[in-house]
Coordinates of C-alpha atoms and ligand atoms in Angstrom, one line a residue:
Chain L
M978 CA 113.2 -37.7 -21.4
T979 CA 116.9 -38.9 -20.5
V980 CA 119.6 -36.7 -19.1
A981 CA 121.4 -34.4 -21.6
P982 CA 124.4 -36.0 -22.7
P983 CA 127.9 -34.5 -21.2
K984 CA 129.8 -31.8 -22.9
I985 CA 132.5 -32.9 -25.2
L986 CA 135.7 -31.5 -26.1
L987 CA 135.7 -29.8 -29.5
Q988 CA 138.8 -28.8 -31.4
L989 CA 138.1 -26.3 -34.2
R990 CA 140.4 -24.4 -36.7
V991 CA 138.8 -21.1 -37.1
N992 CA 140.5 -18.4 -39.3
G993 CA 143.7 -20.3 -39.3
T994 CA 143.9 -20.8 -35.5
D995 CA 143.3 -23.8 -33.6
M996 CA 140.7 -23.4 -30.8
A997 CA 139.2 -25.6 -28.3
C998 CA 136.2 -25.6 -25.9
A999 CA 133.9 -27.9 -24.1
A1000 CA 130.4 -27.9 -25.5
H1001 CA 127.3 -30.0 -25.7
P1002 CA 127.2 -32.2 -28.8
N1003 CA 123.8 -30.7 -29.9
K1004 CA 125.2 -27.3 -30.3
T1005 CA 125.4 -25.8 -33.8
L1006 CA 128.5 -24.3 -35.4
L1007 CA 126.8 -21.0 -35.0
E1008 CA 126.2 -21.3 -31.3
V1009 CA 129.6 -22.6 -30.4
L1010 CA 131.3 -19.8 -32.7
R1011 CA 129.3 -17.1 -30.9
E1012 CA 128.8 -18.5 -27.3
D1013 CA 131.9 -20.5 -26.7
L1014 CA 134.6 -19.0 -28.9
G1015 CA 133.4 -15.4 -28.6
L1016 CA 133.3 -14.8 -32.3
T1017 CA 129.9 -12.9 -32.7
G1018 CA 130.4 -11.5 -35.9
T1019 CA 128.4 -14.5 -37.6
K1020 CA 124.7 -13.6 -37.1
H1021 CA 121.7 -15.5 -36.0
G1022 CA 118.9 -15.0 -38.5
C1023 CA 115.9 -17.5 -39.0
E1024 CA 118.2 -20.4 -37.5
M1025 CA 116.3 -22.6 -40.1
G1026 CA 118.2 -22.5 -43.3
H1027 CA 116.2 -19.8 -44.9
C1028 CA 118.3 -16.6 -44.6
G1029 CA 122.1 -17.1 -45.0
A1030 CA 122.9 -14.5 -42.1
C1031 CA 125.0 -17.4 -40.5
T1032 CA 127.0 -18.1 -43.6
V1033 CA 130.6 -19.3 -42.9
L1034 CA 133.1 -20.9 -45.1
L1035 CA 133.9 -24.6 -44.4
D1036 CA 137.0 -25.7 -46.5
G1037 CA 136.2 -22.6 -48.7
R1038 CA 132.6 -23.3 -49.4
P1039 CA 129.8 -21.3 -48.0
V1040 CA 127.7 -23.2 -45.6
L1041 CA 124.9 -22.4 -43.1
S1042 CA 126.5 -22.5 -39.5
C1043 CA 122.8 -22.6 -38.0
L1044 CA 122.2 -26.3 -39.7
A1045 CA 125.7 -27.5 -39.2
L1046 CA 126.8 -29.3 -35.9
A1047 CA 130.1 -27.9 -34.4
V1048 CA 131.3 -31.5 -33.7
E1049 CA 131.1 -32.2 -37.4
A1050 CA 133.0 -29.1 -38.3
Q1051 CA 136.1 -30.5 -36.6
G1052 CA 139.0 -31.4 -39.0
H1053 CA 137.7 -28.7 -41.4
E1054 CA 139.0 -25.2 -42.1
I1055 CA 136.4 -22.8 -40.9
R1056 CA 136.4 -19.1 -41.9
T1057 CA 134.2 -16.5 -40.4
V1058 CA 133.8 -12.7 -41.0
E1059 CA 136.3 -11.9 -38.3
G1060 CA 139.0 -13.6 -40.5
L1061 CA 138.5 -11.3 -43.6
A1062 CA 140.6 -8.3 -42.6
H1063 CA 144.3 -8.3 -42.2
G1064 CA 145.1 -6.3 -39.1
P1065 CA 143.9 -2.9 -40.0
H1066 CA 143.4 -3.5 -43.5
L1067 CA 140.0 -4.2 -44.5
H1068 CA 139.1 -7.0 -47.2
P1069 CA 138.4 -5.3 -50.5
L1070 CA 134.7 -6.5 -50.0
Q1071 CA 134.5 -4.8 -46.8
Q1072 CA 135.8 -1.7 -48.1
T1073 CA 133.4 -1.6 -51.0
F1074 CA 130.4 -2.6 -49.0
A1075 CA 131.0 0.4 -46.7
E1076 CA 131.6 2.8 -49.7
T1077 CA 128.5 1.8 -51.9
G1078 CA 126.2 1.6 -49.0
A1079 CA 125.7 -2.3 -49.4
A1080 CA 125.2 -2.4 -45.6
Q1081 CA 122.2 -0.7 -44.1
C1082 CA 121.1 -2.2 -40.9
G1083 CA 124.1 -4.6 -41.4
Y1084 CA 122.6 -7.9 -39.9
C1085 CA 122.8 -9.7 -43.3
T1086 CA 126.4 -8.3 -43.9
P1087 CA 128.6 -11.0 -42.6
G1088 CA 126.8 -13.6 -44.6
F1089 CA 126.9 -11.6 -47.8
L1090 CA 130.8 -11.0 -47.0
M1091 CA 131.5 -14.7 -46.6
T1092 CA 129.4 -15.9 -49.6
A1093 CA 131.0 -13.0 -51.9
A1094 CA 134.5 -13.9 -50.5
A1095 CA 134.1 -17.5 -51.7
L1096 CA 132.9 -16.4 -55.0
L1097 CA 135.9 -14.2 -55.7
E1098 CA 138.3 -16.8 -54.7
T1099 CA 137.1 -19.2 -57.4
T1100 CA 135.9 -16.5 -60.0
R1101 CA 138.1 -13.5 -60.7
T1102 CA 135.7 -11.9 -63.1
P1103 CA 132.2 -12.8 -62.1
S1104 CA 129.4 -11.4 -64.3
E1105 CA 126.4 -9.9 -62.7
A1106 CA 124.5 -13.2 -63.1
D1107 CA 127.3 -15.1 -61.3
I1108 CA 127.1 -12.6 -58.3
R1109 CA 123.2 -12.9 -58.2
Q1110 CA 123.4 -16.8 -58.4
A1111 CA 126.2 -16.8 -55.7
I1112 CA 124.1 -14.7 -53.2
A1113 CA 120.7 -16.4 -54.0
G1114 CA 120.8 -17.8 -50.6
N1115 CA 121.5 -14.5 -48.6
L1116 CA 118.5 -12.6 -47.7
C1117 CA 118.6 -8.8 -47.2
R1118 CA 115.5 -6.9 -46.0
C1119 CA 117.0 -3.4 -46.5
T1120 CA 119.3 -2.9 -49.5
G1121 CA 117.3 -4.1 -52.4
Y1122 CA 120.4 -6.0 -53.3
T1123 CA 121.5 -3.5 -56.0
K1124 CA 124.2 -2.0 -53.9
I1125 CA 125.3 -5.4 -52.8
V1126 CA 125.8 -6.6 -56.3
E1127 CA 127.6 -3.4 -57.2
A1128 CA 130.0 -3.8 -54.2
I1129 CA 130.9 -7.3 -55.1
A1130 CA 131.6 -6.4 -58.6
L1131 CA 133.8 -3.4 -57.5
A1132 CA 135.6 -5.5 -55.0
A1133 CA 136.3 -8.1 -57.8
E1134 CA 137.7 -5.3 -59.9
R1135 CA 140.0 -4.0 -57.3
M1136 CA 141.1 -7.5 -56.4
R1137 CA 142.2 -8.0 -60.2
E1138 CA 144.0 -4.6 -60.2
Q1139 CA 145.9 -5.5 -57.1
A1140 CA 146.9 -8.9 -58.4
E1141 CA 148.3 -7.2 -61.6
H1142 CA 150.5 -4.8 -59.4
V1143 CA 152.2 -7.6 -57.5
Chain F
M860 CA 116.3 -18.9 -29.9
L861 CA 115.8 -22.2 -31.7
R862 CA 118.2 -24.8 -30.2
L863 CA 118.5 -28.4 -31.1
P864 CA 117.2 -30.9 -28.4
P865 CA 119.9 -32.7 -26.4
F866 CA 121.3 -35.9 -28.1
A867 CA 124.5 -38.0 -28.1
Y868 CA 126.4 -37.7 -31.5
H869 CA 128.3 -40.8 -32.9
P870 CA 130.2 -40.4 -36.0
A871 CA 130.0 -43.6 -38.2
A872 CA 133.6 -45.3 -38.5
S873 CA 132.2 -47.3 -41.4
L874 CA 129.0 -48.2 -43.0
E875 CA 128.9 -51.4 -41.1
D876 CA 129.3 -49.4 -37.9
A877 CA 126.3 -47.2 -38.9
V878 CA 124.1 -50.0 -39.4
G879 CA 125.2 -51.7 -36.3
M880 CA 124.4 -48.5 -34.4
L881 CA 121.0 -48.2 -35.9
A882 CA 120.2 -51.8 -35.0
R883 CA 121.6 -51.3 -31.5
Y884 CA 119.6 -48.1 -30.7
G885 CA 116.5 -48.9 -32.7
W886 CA 113.8 -46.1 -32.6
R887 CA 116.1 -44.0 -30.4
A888 CA 118.5 -43.2 -33.1
L889 CA 118.6 -41.3 -36.5
V890 CA 121.1 -41.0 -39.2
V891 CA 122.2 -37.5 -40.4
S892 CA 123.9 -36.6 -43.8
G893 CA 123.9 -33.0 -44.5
G894 CA 121.4 -32.1 -41.7
T895 CA 119.7 -29.6 -43.7
D896 CA 116.3 -31.3 -43.3
L897 CA 116.8 -33.3 -40.1
F898 CA 118.3 -30.4 -38.0
A899 CA 115.7 -28.0 -39.0
N900 CA 113.0 -30.6 -38.1
M901 CA 114.6 -31.2 -34.8
K902 CA 114.8 -27.6 -33.9
Q903 CA 110.9 -27.6 -34.3
R904 CA 110.7 -30.8 -32.2
L905 CA 109.4 -32.9 -34.9
F906 CA 112.1 -35.3 -34.0
T907 CA 114.0 -35.8 -30.7
P908 CA 116.3 -38.8 -31.3
E909 CA 118.5 -39.6 -28.2
V910 CA 121.2 -40.7 -30.6
V911 CA 122.3 -39.1 -34.0
V912 CA 124.5 -41.1 -36.1
G913 CA 126.8 -39.0 -38.4
L914 CA 127.1 -40.4 -41.9
R915 CA 129.2 -37.5 -43.1
P916 CA 132.6 -39.1 -41.9
L917 CA 131.8 -41.9 -44.7
R918 CA 133.8 -40.2 -47.5
E919 CA 133.8 -43.6 -49.3
L920 CA 130.0 -42.9 -50.1
S921 CA 130.7 -39.5 -51.7
Y922 CA 131.2 -40.1 -55.7
V923 CA 129.8 -39.9 -59.1
R924 CA 131.1 -42.9 -61.1
A925 CA 130.4 -43.3 -64.7
S926 CA 130.5 -46.8 -66.4
E927 CA 129.1 -48.5 -69.5
G928 CA 126.2 -49.5 -67.4
G929 CA 125.3 -46.1 -66.3
V930 CA 126.4 -43.7 -63.5
A931 CA 126.6 -44.6 -59.8
I932 CA 126.2 -41.9 -57.4
G933 CA 127.1 -42.3 -53.5
A934 CA 124.4 -41.3 -51.2
L935 CA 126.7 -38.8 -49.4
T936 CA 127.5 -37.0 -52.4
T937 CA 126.5 -33.2 -51.9
L938 CA 124.0 -31.6 -54.2
T939 CA 126.7 -29.1 -55.4
H940 CA 129.0 -32.0 -56.2
I941 CA 126.3 -33.4 -58.6
A942 CA 125.3 -30.0 -60.1
E943 CA 128.9 -29.5 -61.0
D944 CA 129.5 -33.0 -62.4
P945 CA 129.9 -32.9 -66.1
V946 CA 128.7 -36.4 -66.9
I947 CA 125.5 -35.9 -65.0
E948 CA 125.0 -32.6 -66.9
S949 CA 125.5 -34.2 -70.4
R950 CA 123.9 -37.6 -69.8
Y951 CA 121.4 -37.0 -67.1
P952 CA 120.5 -33.3 -67.7
A953 CA 117.0 -33.6 -65.9
L954 CA 118.8 -34.7 -62.7
H955 CA 121.4 -31.8 -63.2
E956 CA 118.3 -29.3 -63.4
A957 CA 116.7 -30.6 -60.5
V958 CA 119.6 -30.6 -58.0
S959 CA 120.7 -27.1 -59.3
V960 CA 117.4 -25.5 -58.2
I961 CA 117.2 -27.1 -54.7
S962 CA 117.2 -24.4 -52.3
T963 CA 120.4 -22.2 -52.2
P964 CA 124.1 -22.5 -52.9
Q965 CA 125.0 -22.9 -49.1
L966 CA 122.4 -25.6 -48.8
R967 CA 123.4 -27.4 -51.8
N968 CA 127.0 -27.5 -50.4
M969 CA 125.8 -29.3 -47.1
G970 CA 122.8 -31.3 -48.5
T971 CA 123.3 -34.8 -49.9
L972 CA 121.5 -36.9 -52.5
G973 CA 120.6 -39.5 -50.0
G974 CA 119.0 -36.9 -47.6
N975 CA 117.1 -35.4 -50.5
I976 CA 115.6 -38.7 -51.4
C977 CA 114.8 -39.5 -47.7
L978 CA 113.5 -35.9 -47.2
D979 CA 110.6 -36.0 -44.7
T980 CA 107.2 -35.1 -46.3
R981 CA 106.1 -31.5 -45.8
C982 CA 102.9 -29.8 -44.7
N983 CA 101.8 -26.3 -43.8
Y984 CA 100.4 -27.7 -40.3
Y985 CA 103.6 -29.8 -39.6
N986 CA 106.7 -27.7 -40.4
Q987 CA 105.9 -25.2 -37.7
D988 CA 107.6 -24.9 -34.3
Y989 CA 106.3 -26.7 -31.3
D990 CA 104.4 -23.8 -29.7
W991 CA 102.5 -23.1 -33.0
R992 CA 101.6 -26.8 -33.4
R993 CA 100.5 -27.0 -29.7
A994 CA 98.3 -23.8 -30.2
L995 CA 96.5 -25.6 -33.1
G996 CA 96.1 -28.8 -31.2
F997 CA 98.8 -30.7 -33.3
C998 CA 98.0 -33.0 -36.1
M999 CA 98.1 -36.7 -36.9
K1000 CA 101.7 -36.7 -38.2
K1001 CA 103.3 -35.5 -35.0
D1002 CA 101.7 -35.4 -31.4
G1003 CA 97.9 -35.2 -32.5
Q1004 CA 95.1 -37.1 -33.9
V1005 CA 93.5 -35.5 -36.8
C1006 CA 94.7 -34.4 -40.2
R1007 CA 94.3 -30.6 -40.6
V1008 CA 94.4 -30.8 -44.3
A1009 CA 91.9 -33.5 -44.8
P1010 CA 90.1 -34.2 -41.5
K1011 CA 88.4 -37.4 -42.8
S1012 CA 91.6 -38.9 -44.3
P1013 CA 92.8 -42.1 -42.6
T1014 CA 96.2 -41.2 -43.4
C1015 CA 98.4 -38.0 -43.4
V1016 CA 98.6 -36.5 -46.9
A1017 CA 101.8 -34.4 -46.4
V1018 CA 103.6 -33.8 -49.7
N1019 CA 106.8 -35.4 -51.1
S1020 CA 109.0 -32.1 -51.7
S1021 CA 112.3 -33.8 -53.0
D1022 CA 113.2 -32.4 -56.3
S1023 CA 115.4 -35.3 -57.3
A1024 CA 112.7 -37.9 -56.5
P1025 CA 110.5 -37.6 -59.6
V1026 CA 113.5 -37.3 -61.9
L1027 CA 115.0 -40.6 -60.4
I1028 CA 111.8 -42.2 -61.2
A1029 CA 111.7 -40.9 -64.6
Y1030 CA 115.1 -42.1 -65.5
G1031 CA 114.5 -45.6 -64.0
A1032 CA 117.0 -45.4 -61.3
T1033 CA 117.6 -48.1 -58.6
L1034 CA 118.4 -47.3 -55.0
R1035 CA 120.8 -49.4 -53.0
L1036 CA 120.1 -49.9 -49.3
A1037 CA 122.2 -51.5 -46.5
G1038 CA 120.7 -52.9 -43.3
P1039 CA 121.1 -55.5 -40.6
E1040 CA 120.0 -58.1 -43.0
G1041 CA 122.4 -57.3 -45.7
R1042 CA 121.9 -55.2 -48.9
R1043 CA 119.1 -54.8 -51.4
E1044 CA 118.1 -53.0 -54.4
V1045 CA 114.9 -51.2 -55.0
P1046 CA 113.6 -49.2 -58.0
A1047 CA 113.2 -45.5 -57.1
A1048 CA 109.5 -46.2 -58.4
E1049 CA 108.9 -48.8 -55.6
F1050 CA 110.7 -46.8 -53.0
F1051 CA 108.1 -44.1 -52.3
R1052 CA 104.7 -44.6 -50.7
N1053 CA 101.8 -42.5 -50.8
D1054 CA 101.6 -42.2 -46.9
G1055 CA 102.8 -38.9 -45.5
M1056 CA 103.8 -40.5 -42.2
R1057 CA 105.6 -43.6 -43.8
P1058 CA 106.7 -42.1 -47.2
W1059 CA 109.3 -44.9 -48.0
C1060 CA 109.6 -48.6 -48.1
K1061 CA 113.0 -48.3 -46.4
R1062 CA 112.9 -49.9 -43.0
P1063 CA 114.1 -47.3 -40.1
D1064 CA 117.5 -49.3 -39.7
E1065 CA 118.3 -49.3 -43.5
I1066 CA 120.8 -46.8 -44.8
L1067 CA 120.5 -45.6 -48.4
T1068 CA 124.0 -46.1 -49.9
E1069 CA 123.9 -45.5 -53.6
V1070 CA 121.7 -44.6 -56.5
R1071 CA 122.2 -46.1 -59.9
L1072 CA 121.1 -44.4 -63.1
P1073 CA 120.9 -46.8 -66.0
A1074 CA 122.5 -46.4 -69.3
L1075 CA 119.9 -44.5 -71.6
P1076 CA 119.2 -45.7 -75.2
A1077 CA 120.2 -43.2 -77.9
G1078 CA 117.3 -40.7 -78.6
T1079 CA 116.4 -40.3 -74.9
R1080 CA 115.6 -36.8 -73.7
A1081 CA 114.6 -35.8 -70.1
A1082 CA 113.7 -32.5 -68.3
Y1083 CA 112.5 -31.1 -65.1
R1084 CA 110.4 -28.1 -64.5
K1085 CA 109.7 -26.9 -61.0
L1086 CA 107.3 -24.2 -59.6
R1087 CA 108.0 -22.5 -56.4
L1088 CA 107.1 -19.0 -55.1
R1089 CA 110.6 -17.5 -55.1
N1090 CA 113.3 -18.7 -57.5
A1091 CA 115.7 -19.6 -54.6
I1092 CA 115.4 -21.1 -51.3
D1093 CA 111.8 -22.5 -51.7
F1094 CA 110.7 -26.0 -51.9
P1095 CA 108.7 -26.9 -54.9
I1096 CA 104.9 -26.4 -54.9
L1097 CA 104.9 -28.4 -58.0
G1098 CA 107.4 -30.4 -60.2
V1099 CA 107.3 -32.0 -63.5
A1100 CA 109.7 -34.7 -64.5
V1101 CA 109.7 -36.0 -68.2
M1102 CA 111.8 -38.7 -70.0
L1103 CA 111.2 -39.8 -73.5
Q1104 CA 112.9 -41.9 -76.0
V1105 CA 112.5 -41.1 -79.7
E1106 CA 113.5 -43.5 -82.5
A1107 CA 113.2 -42.4 -86.2
G1108 CA 111.1 -39.3 -85.2
V1109 CA 108.6 -41.5 -83.1
C1110 CA 108.3 -41.7 -79.4
V1111 CA 108.6 -45.3 -78.3
R1112 CA 108.9 -44.8 -74.4
A1113 CA 107.7 -41.9 -72.3
R1114 CA 107.5 -41.4 -68.5
V1115 CA 105.8 -38.4 -66.8
V1116 CA 106.3 -38.0 -63.2
L1117 CA 104.8 -35.1 -60.9
N1118 CA 105.9 -34.1 -57.6
A1119 CA 104.6 -31.8 -54.7
V1120 CA 101.0 -33.1 -55.4
A1121 CA 101.0 -36.2 -53.1
S1122 CA 102.9 -38.1 -50.6
K1123 CA 105.0 -39.7 -53.2
P1124 CA 106.1 -38.7 -56.6
V1125 CA 103.1 -39.6 -59.0
E1126 CA 103.8 -41.3 -62.3
V1127 CA 101.0 -40.5 -65.2
P1128 CA 100.5 -43.5 -67.4
D1129 CA 98.0 -41.7 -69.3
A1130 CA 100.4 -38.8 -70.2
A1131 CA 102.9 -41.5 -71.4
A1132 CA 100.1 -43.3 -73.4
A1133 CA 99.2 -39.9 -75.1
L1134 CA 103.0 -39.8 -76.2
V1135 CA 104.0 -43.3 -77.3
G1136 CA 103.5 -43.8 -81.0
T1137 CA 103.2 -40.2 -81.8
D1138 CA 105.8 -37.9 -83.5
L1139 CA 105.5 -35.6 -80.4
N1140 CA 103.4 -33.1 -82.4
P1141 CA 101.9 -30.2 -80.3
R1142 CA 98.5 -32.1 -80.3
A1143 CA 100.2 -35.1 -78.5
L1144 CA 102.1 -32.8 -76.0
D1145 CA 98.8 -31.0 -75.2
E1146 CA 97.0 -34.2 -74.6
A1147 CA 99.7 -35.5 -72.4
A1148 CA 99.7 -32.1 -70.4
D1149 CA 96.0 -32.6 -70.0
A1150 CA 96.5 -36.2 -68.5
A1151 CA 99.1 -34.6 -66.1
Y1152 CA 96.4 -32.0 -65.2
A1153 CA 93.8 -34.6 -64.6
A1154 CA 96.2 -36.7 -62.3
G1155 CA 97.7 -34.2 -60.0
K1156 CA 95.5 -33.2 -57.1
P1157 CA 97.2 -30.4 -55.1
L1158 CA 95.8 -30.1 -51.4
D1159 CA 96.1 -27.2 -48.9
N1160 CA 99.5 -28.3 -47.6
T1161 CA 101.9 -26.1 -49.5
S1162 CA 102.3 -22.3 -50.0
G1163 CA 100.4 -21.1 -53.3
S1164 CA 96.6 -21.6 -53.7
I1165 CA 95.2 -25.0 -54.8
P1166 CA 93.7 -23.5 -58.0
Y1167 CA 97.0 -21.9 -58.9
R1168 CA 99.0 -25.1 -58.4
K1169 CA 96.2 -27.2 -60.3
R1170 CA 96.3 -24.6 -63.3
M1171 CA 100.1 -24.6 -63.4
L1172 CA 100.0 -28.5 -63.5
R1173 CA 99.2 -28.2 -67.2
V1174 CA 101.4 -25.2 -68.0
F1175 CA 104.7 -26.9 -66.3
A1176 CA 103.8 -30.3 -67.6
R1177 CA 103.6 -28.6 -71.3
R1178 CA 106.9 -26.8 -70.7
A1179 CA 108.8 -30.1 -69.5
L1180 CA 107.4 -31.8 -72.7
A1181 CA 108.4 -29.0 -75.0
A1182 CA 111.9 -29.3 -73.6
C1183 CA 112.2 -32.9 -74.5
A1184 CA 110.3 -32.8 -77.9
P1185 CA 112.6 -32.0 -80.8
G1186 CA 111.6 -29.0 -82.8
S1187 CA 108.2 -28.0 -80.7
Ligands
FAD1317 C1 115.3 -23.5 -46.6 C2 115.3 -25.0 -47.2 C3 115.0 -25.0 -48.4 C4 114.9 -26.3 -49.0 N1 114.6 -26.4 -50.2 C5 114.6 -27.6 -50.9 C6 114.1 -27.7 -52.3 O1 113.8 -26.6 -52.9 N2 114.0 -29.1 -52.8 C7 114.5 -30.0 -52.1 O2 114.2 -31.1 -52.5 N3 114.9 -29.9 -50.8 C8 114.9 -28.7 -50.2 N4 115.3 -28.6 -48.9 C9 115.6 -30.0 -48.1 C10 117.0 -30.4 -48.0 O3 117.8 -29.3 -47.9 C11 117.5 -31.0 -49.1 O4 116.5 -32.0 -49.6 C12 118.8 -31.8 -49.0 O5 119.1 -32.5 -50.0 C13 118.5 -32.9 -47.7 O6 119.9 -33.6 -47.6 P1 120.7 -33.8 -46.3 O7 121.8 -34.5 -46.5 O8 120.9 -32.4 -45.6 O9 119.6 -34.5 -45.4 P2 119.5 -34.9 -43.7 O10 118.7 -33.5 -43.1 O11 120.9 -35.1 -43.2 O12 118.5 -36.1 -43.7 C14 117.3 -36.0 -44.1 C15 116.4 -37.1 -43.7 O13 116.9 -38.3 -44.4 C16 117.6 -39.2 -43.5 N5 118.7 -39.6 -44.2 C17 119.9 -38.9 -44.6 N6 120.7 -39.7 -45.2 C18 120.3 -40.9 -45.4 C19 120.9 -42.1 -45.8 N7 122.0 -42.1 -46.5 N8 120.2 -43.3 -45.7 C20 118.9 -43.1 -44.9 N9 118.3 -42.1 -44.4 C21 119.1 -41.0 -44.6 C22 117.7 -38.6 -42.2 O14 117.8 -39.4 -41.2 C23 116.7 -37.5 -42.2 O15 115.5 -38.3 -41.8 C24 115.3 -27.3 -48.2 C25 115.7 -27.2 -46.9 C26 115.8 -26.1 -46.4 C27 116.1 -25.8 -44.9
SF4_1318 S1 98.7 -33.8 -44.2 FE1 97.6 -33.7 -42.2 S2 98.3 -35.2 -40.7 FE2 100.0 -34.7 -42.6 S3 101.2 -33.1 -41.7 FE3 99.5 -32.2 -42.8 S4 97.8 -31.7 -41.3 FE4 99.3 -33.2 -40.1
FES1319 S1 120.3 -18.2 -39.5 FE1 121.1 -19.8 -40.6 S2 120.0 -19.6 -42.5 FE2 119.1 -18.2 -41.4
FES1320 S1 121.4 -4.5 -44.6 FE1 119.7 -4.9 -43.3 S2 119.2 -6.9 -43.9 FE2 120.6 -6.5 -45.2

């Protein structure tokens, strides 16, 4: 086995902020976010592409950060769960997940929030089928999904109401 | 934690650059597109390349282009892009169906058609982490000597699990490859080999650049039906692609292709023979489904029991055929 290649300089744009760090090229986006940038909201689940706990948005689309290289995420707009709230104001999804009991142990929640956020940005009035299809790649071992679907539908409703008032 | 083994990462500046790097580094390098297959396998130490050549920067290989001669799809096109393309949905519905049921929305946003076609063959005894495989004493495909599924088999029988592969064969697609000796075209039907360890005729230093779907004669219908344990995330444990051409109510051409039953997609000429010349009445469809049942030989290498997968062959073949036959 040869010596591990040296660290490289990574420049990532996360939640609208430019960030830089030095990391080995074999590090996944998930590992760099958590270990090098201190953004531990994104979770390690299976680390094999099966569970969706590590979902982040890349240019607005949900992707799995456990199977993405940080070096390949350069030049793209990355969004994580830390970027959802505006200061003290929670994102409508965070609010409705809390209200409806859509988070129990909470481990899957950041992944669901990001997947749902991407859905609501493209679909103002999602049907239940749209919601279930969108979250097909996120596993939850606690809630049985019903509350999660309700929380997303309720957030969509509130976001429509908010949009009408401005 | 499952970490990737160390490697140097080289983004491709152009297709020529990528081909050049593969020629230069030889077996020490592998290309990556979406990474959804390769990185999972690397985490399990099934591959430990010293150099990973990133194809993702090659935006020029991401397109769906329709012309009179058919449709060309760049190898780097994501599965989501193909699933959302209106031309594919209306003219090649079986491909639309196949890419729409690959894994999950997140995986389809990352995974590419090229990576799906070059997907490594899969097996219960292979897609496991290093410690699991070592505890068992490994197997022929990686680090070991014997096949755990078929100990007497001289070759590995891991399954082709690509949902797009059987459909591309059914449609008569052509694959374009670029290598150090230039470019060549291979019919999809000849691209795959029935060898779990060398499942393609592609040389390791060749890159898949484009998939060409031929223009289809009027009266062509096609469908894909996939069996898996859960209706999301899971790989196929059986798939059936059907393409039929009907003229004045009579079937004049047919192709039935199975996947997840061998190391390559399996074409069933007996099923086609049962259909051609008929008006696709229920009896003809039953006979074709029986031929698919006889041709598919599932082994103990995926989830789901062998008898279940075998029984479902007839059911899924019948469903795919019914989706293509007018009025049945
Ligand atoms: C949880 C999970 C579920 C999955 N479910 C399914 C499923 O249901 N159906 C299915 O078909 N697949 C499934 N997959 C496999 C995979 O996600 C898809 O097949 C995807 O399309 C692979 O594309 P990619 O671009 O990510 O490939 P990569 O991982 O980038 O590459 C795969 C292989 O192809 C080679 N390669 C990539 N691009 C090229 C090219 N242009 N030329 C030559 N070689 C190339 C790579 O070297 C590698 O060996 C699943 C994967 C996971 C992790
Ligand atoms: S089919 Fe046999 S040799 Fe191939 S991966 Fe499975 S156990 Fe290993
Ligand atoms: S941790 Fe990425 S999909 Fe499970
Ligand atoms: S709330 Fe526990 S896994 Fe979803």
